[in-house]
Amino acid sequence: MTEDPGAEGDMRLPDLWYQDEVPVLLCRGADKPLRLRLPPGLAETLWSRRDQPGGPRWNAVQRCWQAPAPRLGAMASQILRGAGQLWLVQPLVGAEAPGCALPGKPCACATLETGELARAQRSRWCEVTDSFEDHDGPEPLLCRLFRAG
């Protein structure tokens, strides 16, 4: 894998999910828990107290961290602060895709919902520097690389 996972133009979610350089936050909807894949050692840096209510929990079966879906903005912001970058993967919503797919431009679409990450985007605290769509699974997904500004 190259240092820029989206550089080759044929990136897919499995490639992104199993790389170990940039954290990945997968959100499949409000009724499903968030899934997080973090580079080695980053979890200990981000969550020194794992007994926090609503905090992430390790899922040994799926080999990833999980957190309640309503914590999307808080989790994304915390990861961006700690790691400086984050791949955010969410269901693709057709009307919102064009604006989200412009690297270097802020994205404040409804898929970000309201909260810390959306405010960060509007204030240029972070920006989308790469993006791609994955249509291989049961639902199309939009994958965006956010970098702290």
PDB file of C-alpha atoms in Angstrom:
ATOM      1  CA  MET A   1       0.000   0.000   0.000  1.00  0.00           C
ATOM      2  CA  THR A   2       1.209   3.492  -0.761  1.00  0.00           C
ATOM      3  CA  GLU A   3       1.417   6.218   1.869  1.00  0.00           C
ATOM      4  CA  ASP A   4      -1.643   7.878   0.304  1.00  0.00           C
ATOM      5  CA  PRO A   5      -4.295   5.123   0.236  1.00  0.00           C
ATOM      6  CA  GLY A   6      -6.488   6.972  -2.270  1.00  0.00           C
ATOM      7  CA  ALA A   7      -3.688   7.917  -4.654  1.00  0.00           C
ATOM      8  CA  GLU A   8      -4.070   4.969  -6.992  1.00  0.00           C
ATOM      9  CA  GLY A   9      -7.737   5.680  -7.685  1.00  0.00           C
ATOM     10  CA  ASP A  10      -8.922   2.110  -7.112  1.00  0.00           C
ATOM     11  CA  MET A  11      -9.134   2.104  -3.318  1.00  0.00           C
ATOM     12  CA  ARG A  12     -11.809  -0.073  -1.721  1.00  0.00           C
ATOM     13  CA  LEU A  13     -13.103  -0.245   1.824  1.00  0.00           C
ATOM     14  CA  PRO A  14     -11.276  -3.493   2.720  1.00  0.00           C
ATOM     15  CA  ASP A  15      -7.962  -1.905   1.678  1.00  0.00           C
ATOM     16  CA  LEU A  16      -8.730   1.100   3.832  1.00  0.00           C
ATOM     17  CA  TRP A  17     -10.006  -0.934   6.792  1.00  0.00           C
ATOM     18  CA  TYR A  18      -6.949  -3.180   7.058  1.00  0.00           C
ATOM     19  CA  GLN A  19      -4.220  -0.551   6.611  1.00  0.00           C
ATOM     20  CA  ASP A  20      -2.622   0.442   9.905  1.00  0.00           C
ATOM     21  CA  GLU A  21      -1.430   4.007   9.297  1.00  0.00           C
ATOM     22  CA  VAL A  22      -4.588   6.159   9.480  1.00  0.00           C
ATOM     23  CA  PRO A  23      -7.533   5.626  11.874  1.00  0.00           C
ATOM     24  CA  VAL A  24     -10.807   4.546  10.240  1.00  0.00           C
ATOM     25  CA  LEU A  25     -14.248   5.367  11.664  1.00  0.00           C
ATOM     26  CA  LEU A  26     -17.109   3.407  10.067  1.00  0.00           C
ATOM     27  CA  CYS A  27     -20.674   4.620  10.550  1.00  0.00           C
ATOM     28  CA  ARG A  28     -23.409   2.509   8.960  1.00  0.00           C
ATOM     29  CA  GLY A  29     -26.399   4.378  10.385  1.00  0.00           C
ATOM     30  CA  ALA A  30     -27.940   5.692  13.579  1.00  0.00           C
ATOM     31  CA  ASP A  31     -29.161   2.245  14.644  1.00  0.00           C
ATOM     32  CA  LYS A  32     -25.760   0.515  14.369  1.00  0.00           C
ATOM     33  CA  PRO A  33     -22.665   1.034  16.526  1.00  0.00           C
ATOM     34  CA  LEU A  34     -19.673   2.907  15.184  1.00  0.00           C
ATOM     35  CA  ARG A  35     -16.691   0.728  14.319  1.00  0.00           C
ATOM     36  CA  LEU A  36     -13.160   2.036  14.704  1.00  0.00           C
ATOM     37  CA  ARG A  37      -9.840   0.671  13.462  1.00  0.00           C
ATOM     38  CA  LEU A  38      -6.856   2.414  14.982  1.00  0.00           C
ATOM     39  CA  PRO A  39      -3.118   2.208  14.329  1.00  0.00           C
ATOM     40  CA  PRO A  40      -1.216   0.233  16.984  1.00  0.00           C
ATOM     41  CA  GLY A  41      -0.880   2.162  20.242  1.00  0.00           C
ATOM     42  CA  LEU A  42      -3.332   4.931  19.364  1.00  0.00           C
ATOM     43  CA  ALA A  43      -6.184   3.537  21.480  1.00  0.00           C
ATOM     44  CA  GLU A  44      -4.101   3.797  24.633  1.00  0.00           C
ATOM     45  CA  THR A  45      -3.249   7.393  23.750  1.00  0.00           C
ATOM     46  CA  LEU A  46      -6.857   8.386  23.038  1.00  0.00           C
ATOM     47  CA  TRP A  47      -8.685   6.487  25.748  1.00  0.00           C
ATOM     48  CA  SER A  48      -6.676   6.142  28.919  1.00  0.00           C
ATOM     49  CA  ARG A  49      -9.906   5.466  30.842  1.00  0.00           C
ATOM     50  CA  ARG A  50     -11.851   2.748  29.050  1.00  0.00           C
ATOM     51  CA  ASP A  51     -14.611   2.675  31.656  1.00  0.00           C
ATOM     52  CA  GLN A  52     -16.089   5.991  30.476  1.00  0.00           C
ATOM     53  CA  PRO A  53     -19.848   5.826  29.809  1.00  0.00           C
ATOM     54  CA  GLY A  54     -20.444   5.801  26.060  1.00  0.00           C
ATOM     55  CA  GLY A  55     -16.753   5.311  25.423  1.00  0.00           C
ATOM     56  CA  PRO A  56     -15.390   2.809  22.927  1.00  0.00           C
ATOM     57  CA  ARG A  57     -15.225  -0.879  23.769  1.00  0.00           C
ATOM     58  CA  TRP A  58     -13.037  -3.520  22.131  1.00  0.00           C
ATOM     59  CA  ASN A  59     -14.997  -6.108  20.114  1.00  0.00           C
ATOM     60  CA  ALA A  60     -12.749  -9.177  20.057  1.00  0.00           C
ATOM     61  CA  VAL A  61     -14.906 -11.014  17.499  1.00  0.00           C
ATOM     62  CA  GLN A  62     -14.804  -8.220  14.904  1.00  0.00           C
ATOM     63  CA  ARG A  63     -11.344  -7.069  16.031  1.00  0.00           C
ATOM     64  CA  CYS A  64     -12.246  -3.394  16.208  1.00  0.00           C
ATOM     65  CA  TRP A  65     -13.396  -0.757  18.671  1.00  0.00           C
ATOM     66  CA  GLN A  66     -17.105   0.024  18.908  1.00  0.00           C
ATOM     67  CA  ALA A  67     -18.964   3.047  20.245  1.00  0.00           C
ATOM     68  CA  PRO A  68     -22.604   4.166  20.227  1.00  0.00           C
ATOM     69  CA  ALA A  69     -23.638   5.838  16.943  1.00  0.00           C
ATOM     70  CA  PRO A  70     -24.672   9.126  18.614  1.00  0.00           C
ATOM     71  CA  ARG A  71     -20.986   9.628  19.534  1.00  0.00           C
ATOM     72  CA  LEU A  72     -19.948  10.046  15.874  1.00  0.00           C
ATOM     73  CA  GLY A  73     -18.975  13.728  16.086  1.00  0.00           C
ATOM     74  CA  ALA A  74     -17.229  13.380  19.434  1.00  0.00           C
ATOM     75  CA  MET A  75     -15.302  10.253  18.354  1.00  0.00           C
ATOM     76  CA  ALA A  76     -14.238  11.801  15.048  1.00  0.00           C
ATOM     77  CA  SER A  77     -13.074  15.000  16.730  1.00  0.00           C
ATOM     78  CA  GLN A  78     -11.186  13.092  19.419  1.00  0.00           C
ATOM     79  CA  ILE A  79      -9.414  10.944  16.839  1.00  0.00           C
ATOM     80  CA  LEU A  80      -8.546  13.991  14.710  1.00  0.00           C
ATOM     81  CA  ARG A  81      -7.090  15.759  17.740  1.00  0.00           C
ATOM     82  CA  GLY A  82      -5.030  12.696  18.695  1.00  0.00           C
ATOM     83  CA  ALA A  83      -3.962  11.408  15.284  1.00  0.00           C
ATOM     84  CA  GLY A  84      -4.215  14.450  13.007  1.00  0.00           C
ATOM     85  CA  GLN A  85      -6.119  12.534  10.339  1.00  0.00           C
ATOM     86  CA  LEU A  86      -9.067  10.179   9.997  1.00  0.00           C
ATOM     87  CA  TRP A  87     -10.833   8.172   7.318  1.00  0.00           C
ATOM     88  CA  LEU A  88     -14.570   8.644   7.902  1.00  0.00           C
ATOM     89  CA  VAL A  89     -16.774   6.069   6.166  1.00  0.00           C
ATOM     90  CA  GLN A  90     -20.523   6.692   5.954  1.00  0.00           C
ATOM     91  CA  PRO A  91     -23.457   5.626   3.773  1.00  0.00           C
ATOM     92  CA  LEU A  92     -23.407   7.498   0.478  1.00  0.00           C
ATOM     93  CA  VAL A  93     -26.330   9.874   0.133  1.00  0.00           C
ATOM     94  CA  GLY A  94     -26.665  10.785  -3.541  1.00  0.00           C
ATOM     95  CA  ALA A  95     -27.572  14.444  -3.167  1.00  0.00           C
ATOM     96  CA  GLU A  96     -24.636  15.025  -0.843  1.00  0.00           C
ATOM     97  CA  ALA A  97     -21.941  13.147  -2.704  1.00  0.00           C
ATOM     98  CA  PRO A  98     -20.688  15.865  -5.105  1.00  0.00           C
ATOM     99  CA  GLY A  99     -19.812  18.370  -2.374  1.00  0.00           C
ATOM    100  CA  CYS A 100     -18.175  15.729  -0.211  1.00  0.00           C
ATOM    101  CA  ALA A 101     -15.982  14.415  -2.983  1.00  0.00           C
ATOM    102  CA  LEU A 102     -13.935  17.571  -3.461  1.00  0.00           C
ATOM    103  CA  PRO A 103     -10.549  17.189  -1.764  1.00  0.00           C
ATOM    104  CA  GLY A 104      -9.401  20.373  -0.063  1.00  0.00           C
ATOM    105  CA  LYS A 105     -12.922  21.700   0.393  1.00  0.00           C
ATOM    106  CA  PRO A 106     -14.876  21.775   3.646  1.00  0.00           C
ATOM    107  CA  CYS A 107     -17.812  19.398   3.844  1.00  0.00           C
ATOM    108  CA  ALA A 108     -20.784  20.326   5.998  1.00  0.00           C
ATOM    109  CA  CYS A 109     -23.328  17.950   4.479  1.00  0.00           C
ATOM    110  CA  ALA A 110     -26.049  16.239   6.453  1.00  0.00           C
ATOM    111  CA  THR A 111     -24.103  12.969   6.645  1.00  0.00           C
ATOM    112  CA  LEU A 112     -21.843  14.671   9.170  1.00  0.00           C
ATOM    113  CA  GLU A 113     -24.940  15.505  11.186  1.00  0.00           C
ATOM    114  CA  THR A 114     -24.498  18.302  13.666  1.00  0.00           C
ATOM    115  CA  GLY A 115     -21.839  18.341  16.286  1.00  0.00           C
ATOM    116  CA  GLU A 116     -18.151  18.802  16.808  1.00  0.00           C
ATOM    117  CA  LEU A 117     -16.934  17.503  13.451  1.00  0.00           C
ATOM    118  CA  ALA A 118     -19.415  19.599  11.463  1.00  0.00           C
ATOM    119  CA  ARG A 119     -18.412  22.693  13.457  1.00  0.00           C
ATOM    120  CA  ALA A 120     -14.756  21.840  12.894  1.00  0.00           C
ATOM    121  CA  GLN A 121     -15.379  21.624   9.160  1.00  0.00           C
ATOM    122  CA  ARG A 122     -17.172  24.962   9.013  1.00  0.00           C
ATOM    123  CA  SER A 123     -14.383  26.629  10.980  1.00  0.00           C
ATOM    124  CA  ARG A 124     -11.713  25.030   8.720  1.00  0.00           C
ATOM    125  CA  TRP A 125     -10.250  23.209  11.723  1.00  0.00           C
ATOM    126  CA  CYS A 126     -10.068  20.200   9.422  1.00  0.00           C
ATOM    127  CA  GLU A 127     -10.591  19.525   5.739  1.00  0.00           C
ATOM    128  CA  VAL A 128     -11.326  16.674   3.362  1.00  0.00           C
ATOM    129  CA  THR A 129      -8.085  15.881   1.542  1.00  0.00           C
ATOM    130  CA  ASP A 130      -9.108  12.694  -0.280  1.00  0.00           C
ATOM    131  CA  SER A 131     -12.297  10.766  -0.933  1.00  0.00           C
ATOM    132  CA  PHE A 132     -13.680   7.808  -2.829  1.00  0.00           C
ATOM    133  CA  GLU A 133     -16.885   5.821  -3.096  1.00  0.00           C
ATOM    134  CA  ASP A 134     -17.136   2.086  -2.444  1.00  0.00           C
ATOM    135  CA  HIS A 135     -20.018   0.292  -4.175  1.00  0.00           C
ATOM    136  CA  ASP A 136     -18.939  -3.300  -3.451  1.00  0.00           C
ATOM    137  CA  GLY A 137     -21.037  -3.949  -0.340  1.00  0.00           C
ATOM    138  CA  PRO A 138     -24.763  -4.051   0.373  1.00  0.00           C
ATOM    139  CA  GLU A 139     -24.895  -0.240   0.444  1.00  0.00           C
ATOM    140  CA  PRO A 140     -22.681   2.344  -1.255  1.00  0.00           C
ATOM    141  CA  LEU A 141     -20.278   4.077   1.103  1.00  0.00           C
ATOM    142  CA  LEU A 142     -18.491   7.416   0.971  1.00  0.00           C
ATOM    143  CA  CYS A 143     -14.954   7.346   2.373  1.00  0.00           C
ATOM    144  CA  ARG A 144     -13.353  10.706   3.191  1.00  0.00           C
ATOM    145  CA  LEU A 145      -9.918  11.468   4.574  1.00  0.00           C
ATOM    146  CA  PHE A 146     -10.074  14.331   7.073  1.00  0.00           C
ATOM    147  CA  ARG A 147      -6.893  16.087   8.164  1.00  0.00           C
ATOM    148  CA  ALA A 148      -6.597  18.491  11.052  1.00  0.00           C
ATOM    149  CA  GLY A 149      -5.850  22.029   9.898  1.00  0.00           C
TER     150      GLY A 149
END
